[in-house]
């Protein structure tokens, strides 16, 4: 499996200059071709991009010093974006701005060295750079495959090191848990444990909303407008960091404590159609939780399953299996079964159902494997 370690990076002034010049070259090339495509049309884009690439590389002072591979990568990304926008869901690519996240990937894995004792990373062309992160580690696991250097929206530098880890053998499970993800309670576990939404995050959301309002009052393009936008960018990155930290804490605990872990799949169609901001944020949060649970389970030899998104986990009675359509909307907080008089918290009821679905998937998996061996 592949795994990424992301470090905050502190390049000195010379290193910063080198990194920024790569970003500048990439951005120039990207915007240059985008404007060409806007002018000449998308149809023969691939041909004239190849054609004028050499030209730009020779003549432009921003692009010339940047390695061809980095320029190629950003052009591939542009071509990808153009392909995507044909499938209508994505809009036509926009010009890249200095304020956005900029990144490039270094593939010479033999020359990338991470030393967590001295807290330094060695990168080709750039040399040794101070890093921060993973305080309790003295080394990283796995074999380094590549490193992505980025300057995020908040203007800070990061490096993400991708490593390859051989698969861990699954351990024999001794316990099982079902998890219901929700808006009111972030995660309800089938054994009654709960994880609340982080209050800290709510505070950020308020500040972001206020900042958005402020921005809408500023004149576009003015100095104050850019100041405000920068402030907003910083808030967004801080929020996403705070959220990530909290989610990592939760998924670490869950994958440490349980051997068979089951969640529901997310209803992607509903997610796309959603326009509510707080619902959108929680969707992002849910998919991040699922992603983390998946790779952490794999890393620890635990089993992770996802019940079908169409399984009626909140409508089914976890005791007798009776399905009551009444519980389809989110209004009711308690599940009351007409048949067996079972009364349970709605989320807990759902998480128990999800646990049973996980058990089914586990048994199916095991049985099928054994049956296959017999043949
Ligand atoms: Zn019942």
Short mmCIF file of C-alpha atoms in Angstrom, two decimals, residues 137-374:
data_model
loop_
_atom_site.label_atom_id
_atom_site.label_comp_id
_atom_site.label_asym_id
_atom_site.label_seq_id
_atom_site.Cartn_x
_atom_site.Cartn_y
_atom_site.Cartn_z
CA UNK A 137 8.43 9.38 15.24
CA UNK A 138 12.14 8.87 14.76
CA UNK A 139 11.89 7.47 11.24
CA UNK A 140 9.33 6.96 8.49
CA UNK A 141 8.17 3.51 7.42
CA UNK A 142 8.37 2.17 3.90
CA UNK A 143 10.31 2.98 0.76
CA UNK A 144 10.23 6.53 -0.57
CA UNK A 145 8.62 6.80 -4.01
CA UNK A 146 8.34 10.54 -4.54
CA UNK A 147 8.02 13.91 -2.81
CA UNK A 148 5.56 16.69 -3.57
CA UNK A 149 6.61 20.20 -2.65
CA UNK A 150 3.75 22.65 -2.22
CA UNK A 151 2.96 26.17 -1.22
CA UNK A 152 -0.53 26.15 0.24
CA UNK A 153 -3.17 28.87 0.14
CA UNK A 154 -1.88 30.28 3.42
CA UNK A 155 1.57 30.86 1.90
CA UNK A 156 3.27 28.11 3.95
CA UNK A 157 5.45 25.42 2.45
CA UNK A 158 4.86 21.69 2.80
CA UNK A 159 6.39 18.50 1.51
CA UNK A 160 4.41 15.28 1.14
CA UNK A 161 6.53 12.14 0.94
CA UNK A 162 4.89 9.13 -0.69
CA UNK A 163 6.13 5.75 0.53
CA UNK A 164 5.39 2.16 -0.35
CA UNK A 165 4.61 -0.27 2.47
CA UNK A 166 4.29 -4.02 2.00
CA UNK A 167 0.81 -5.35 2.97
CA UNK A 168 0.28 -6.34 6.60
CA UNK A 169 -1.23 -9.77 7.25
CA UNK A 170 -4.79 -9.54 8.60
CA UNK A 171 -5.11 -10.41 12.28
CA UNK A 172 -7.77 -12.82 13.53
CA UNK A 173 -10.61 -10.53 14.66
CA UNK A 174 -11.88 -10.63 18.24
CA UNK A 175 -14.38 -7.78 18.12
CA UNK A 176 -16.56 -5.84 15.71
CA UNK A 177 -18.02 -2.35 15.43
CA UNK A 178 -20.54 -0.56 13.21
CA UNK A 179 -20.28 3.20 12.76
CA UNK A 180 -23.08 5.60 11.84
CA UNK A 181 -21.80 8.95 10.57
CA UNK A 182 -24.16 11.84 11.12
CA UNK A 183 -24.55 15.59 11.22
CA UNK A 184 -25.78 15.85 14.79
CA UNK A 185 -23.29 13.35 16.20
CA UNK A 186 -20.21 12.92 14.02
CA UNK A 187 -19.87 9.19 14.69
CA UNK A 188 -22.05 6.81 16.71
CA UNK A 189 -20.50 3.43 17.41
CA UNK A 190 -22.55 0.25 17.86
CA UNK A 191 -21.19 -0.28 21.37
CA UNK A 192 -22.56 3.08 22.48
CA UNK A 193 -19.39 5.16 22.13
CA UNK A 194 -19.86 8.48 20.41
CA UNK A 195 -17.68 11.14 18.82
CA UNK A 196 -19.13 14.62 18.84
CA UNK A 197 -18.58 17.27 16.22
CA UNK A 198 -15.64 19.40 17.13
CA UNK A 199 -16.67 22.74 18.62
CA UNK A 200 -13.40 24.28 17.52
CA UNK A 201 -14.47 23.66 13.94
CA UNK A 202 -17.80 25.40 14.44
CA UNK A 203 -15.98 28.51 15.60
CA UNK A 204 -13.91 28.58 12.42
CA UNK A 205 -17.00 28.20 10.30
CA UNK A 206 -18.48 31.32 11.86
CA UNK A 207 -15.31 33.30 11.20
CA UNK A 208 -15.22 32.09 7.60
CA UNK A 209 -18.81 33.11 7.02
CA UNK A 210 -18.07 36.56 8.42
CA UNK A 211 -14.98 36.88 6.24
CA UNK A 212 -16.98 35.90 3.15
CA UNK A 213 -19.44 38.66 3.90
CA UNK A 214 -16.61 41.12 4.35
CA UNK A 215 -15.09 40.06 1.03
CA UNK A 216 -18.35 40.57 -0.84
CA UNK A 217 -18.39 44.21 0.28
CA UNK A 218 -14.86 44.93 -0.96
CA UNK A 219 -14.19 46.21 -4.43
CA UNK A 220 -12.85 43.42 -6.63
CA UNK A 221 -9.17 43.88 -7.48
CA UNK A 222 -8.54 46.47 -4.76
CA UNK A 223 -5.76 46.11 -2.21
CA UNK A 224 -8.23 45.46 0.57
CA UNK A 225 -9.88 42.79 -1.52
CA UNK A 226 -6.63 40.84 -1.81
CA UNK A 227 -5.88 41.29 1.87
CA UNK A 228 -9.28 39.92 2.72
CA UNK A 229 -8.90 37.02 0.32
CA UNK A 230 -5.58 36.11 1.84
CA UNK A 231 -7.15 36.17 5.28
CA UNK A 232 -9.90 33.88 4.03
CA UNK A 233 -7.35 31.48 2.56
CA UNK A 234 -5.51 31.32 5.87
CA UNK A 235 -8.75 30.59 7.71
CA UNK A 236 -9.64 27.80 5.30
CA UNK A 237 -6.27 26.08 5.66
CA UNK A 238 -6.35 26.40 9.44
CA UNK A 239 -9.85 24.95 9.51
CA UNK A 240 -8.87 22.06 7.29
CA UNK A 241 -5.82 21.36 9.48
CA UNK A 242 -7.86 21.47 12.68
CA UNK A 243 -10.43 19.15 11.16
CA UNK A 244 -7.83 16.74 9.85
CA UNK A 245 -6.13 16.57 13.24
CA UNK A 246 -9.43 15.79 14.94
CA UNK A 247 -10.40 13.14 12.39
CA UNK A 248 -6.98 11.49 12.62
CA UNK A 249 -7.43 11.22 16.37
CA UNK A 250 -10.81 9.52 15.93
CA UNK A 251 -9.76 7.10 13.20
CA UNK A 252 -6.62 6.15 15.12
CA UNK A 253 -8.67 5.27 18.19
CA UNK A 254 -11.20 3.26 16.21
CA UNK A 255 -8.60 1.29 14.25
CA UNK A 256 -6.65 0.63 17.46
CA UNK A 257 -9.69 -0.61 19.38
CA UNK A 258 -11.67 -2.65 16.86
CA UNK A 259 -10.85 -5.49 14.47
CA UNK A 260 -13.82 -5.50 12.09
CA UNK A 261 -14.94 -1.97 11.26
CA UNK A 262 -17.98 -1.19 9.12
CA UNK A 263 -19.39 2.08 7.80
CA UNK A 264 -21.93 2.92 5.18
CA UNK A 265 -20.96 4.02 1.68
CA UNK A 266 -21.70 7.65 0.96
CA UNK A 267 -24.54 8.52 -1.40
CA UNK A 268 -22.51 10.33 -4.01
CA UNK A 269 -25.49 11.45 -6.07
CA UNK A 270 -27.03 13.21 -3.09
CA UNK A 271 -23.66 14.76 -2.31
CA UNK A 272 -23.38 16.35 -5.74
CA UNK A 273 -26.90 17.73 -5.67
CA UNK A 274 -26.45 19.20 -2.23
CA UNK A 275 -26.23 22.98 -1.97
CA UNK A 276 -26.33 23.37 1.80
CA UNK A 277 -22.93 24.58 3.09
CA UNK A 278 -22.80 22.74 6.42
CA UNK A 279 -24.00 19.54 4.73
CA UNK A 280 -21.31 19.95 2.10
CA UNK A 281 -18.66 20.32 4.78
CA UNK A 282 -19.86 17.21 6.59
CA UNK A 283 -19.81 15.24 3.33
CA UNK A 284 -16.16 16.15 2.90
CA UNK A 285 -15.58 15.15 6.50
CA UNK A 286 -17.31 11.78 6.02
CA UNK A 287 -15.31 10.84 2.98
CA UNK A 288 -12.12 11.80 4.83
CA UNK A 289 -13.10 9.56 7.76
CA UNK A 290 -13.78 6.65 5.39
CA UNK A 291 -10.47 7.21 3.62
CA UNK A 292 -8.52 7.26 6.88
CA UNK A 293 -10.34 4.23 8.33
CA UNK A 294 -9.62 2.29 5.16
CA UNK A 295 -5.88 2.85 5.03
CA UNK A 296 -5.34 2.66 8.77
CA UNK A 297 -7.23 -0.64 8.98
CA UNK A 298 -5.14 -2.01 6.16
CA UNK A 299 -1.97 -0.87 7.87
CA UNK A 300 -2.89 -2.48 11.18
CA UNK A 301 -4.18 -5.73 9.70
CA UNK A 302 -7.77 -4.89 10.62
CA UNK A 303 -10.79 -5.39 8.37
CA UNK A 304 -12.79 -2.50 6.99
CA UNK A 305 -16.14 -2.94 5.20
CA UNK A 306 -18.68 -0.58 3.74
CA UNK A 307 -22.38 -1.45 3.72
CA UNK A 308 -24.35 -0.52 0.61
CA UNK A 309 -25.54 3.08 0.52
CA UNK A 310 -29.05 1.76 -0.21
CA UNK A 311 -29.23 -0.43 2.87
CA UNK A 312 -31.97 1.15 5.06
CA UNK A 313 -29.87 1.26 8.24
CA UNK A 314 -31.94 3.93 9.95
CA UNK A 315 -35.31 2.42 9.02
CA UNK A 316 -34.60 -1.13 10.16
CA UNK A 317 -35.18 -2.30 13.73
CA UNK A 318 -31.88 -3.65 15.00
CA UNK A 319 -33.66 -6.23 17.18
CA UNK A 320 -36.32 -7.81 14.96
CA UNK A 321 -35.48 -6.55 11.46
CA UNK A 322 -38.80 -4.80 10.89
CA UNK A 323 -38.53 -1.91 8.42
CA UNK A 324 -40.40 1.31 9.18
CA UNK A 325 -40.40 3.94 6.41
CA UNK A 326 -41.31 6.61 8.97
CA UNK A 327 -37.64 6.98 9.93
CA UNK A 328 -36.49 8.01 6.49
CA UNK A 329 -36.22 11.72 7.30
CA UNK A 330 -33.92 13.03 9.98
CA UNK A 331 -36.59 14.50 12.27
CA UNK A 332 -37.07 11.55 14.64
CA UNK A 333 -34.24 11.10 17.15
CA UNK A 334 -35.46 7.82 18.68
CA UNK A 335 -36.33 4.59 16.95
CA UNK A 336 -39.48 2.93 18.30
CA UNK A 337 -40.37 -0.44 16.80
CA UNK A 338 -44.09 -1.25 16.37
CA UNK A 339 -43.39 -4.96 16.41
CA UNK A 340 -41.03 -5.73 19.25
CA UNK A 341 -41.34 -2.50 21.25
CA UNK A 342 -37.59 -1.91 20.94
CA UNK A 343 -36.76 1.72 21.79
CA UNK A 344 -33.28 2.97 20.89
CA UNK A 345 -31.46 6.14 19.93
CA UNK A 346 -31.86 6.44 16.19
CA UNK A 347 -28.13 6.66 15.40
CA UNK A 348 -27.27 3.80 17.75
CA UNK A 349 -29.95 1.65 16.11
CA UNK A 350 -28.46 2.44 12.71
CA UNK A 351 -24.90 1.70 13.83
CA UNK A 352 -25.97 -1.74 15.18
CA UNK A 353 -27.55 -2.52 11.80
CA UNK A 354 -24.36 -1.44 10.08
CA UNK A 355 -22.36 -3.72 12.39
CA UNK A 356 -24.54 -6.69 11.35
CA UNK A 357 -24.00 -5.81 7.70
CA UNK A 358 -20.27 -5.81 8.36
CA UNK A 359 -20.50 -9.22 10.01
CA UNK A 360 -22.36 -10.54 6.96
CA UNK A 361 -19.68 -9.15 4.64
CA UNK A 362 -16.95 -10.67 6.79
CA UNK A 363 -18.62 -14.11 6.85
CA UNK A 364 -19.31 -13.96 3.14
CA UNK A 365 -15.70 -13.10 2.47
CA UNK A 366 -14.42 -15.90 4.67
CA UNK A 367 -16.89 -18.49 3.42
CA UNK A 368 -16.25 -17.68 -0.22
CA UNK A 369 -12.51 -17.92 0.26
CA UNK A 370 -12.83 -21.33 1.96
CA UNK A 371 -15.22 -22.60 -0.71
CA UNK A 372 -12.75 -21.50 -3.35
CA UNK A 373 -9.94 -23.37 -1.61
CA UNK A 374 -12.01 -26.58 -1.58
#
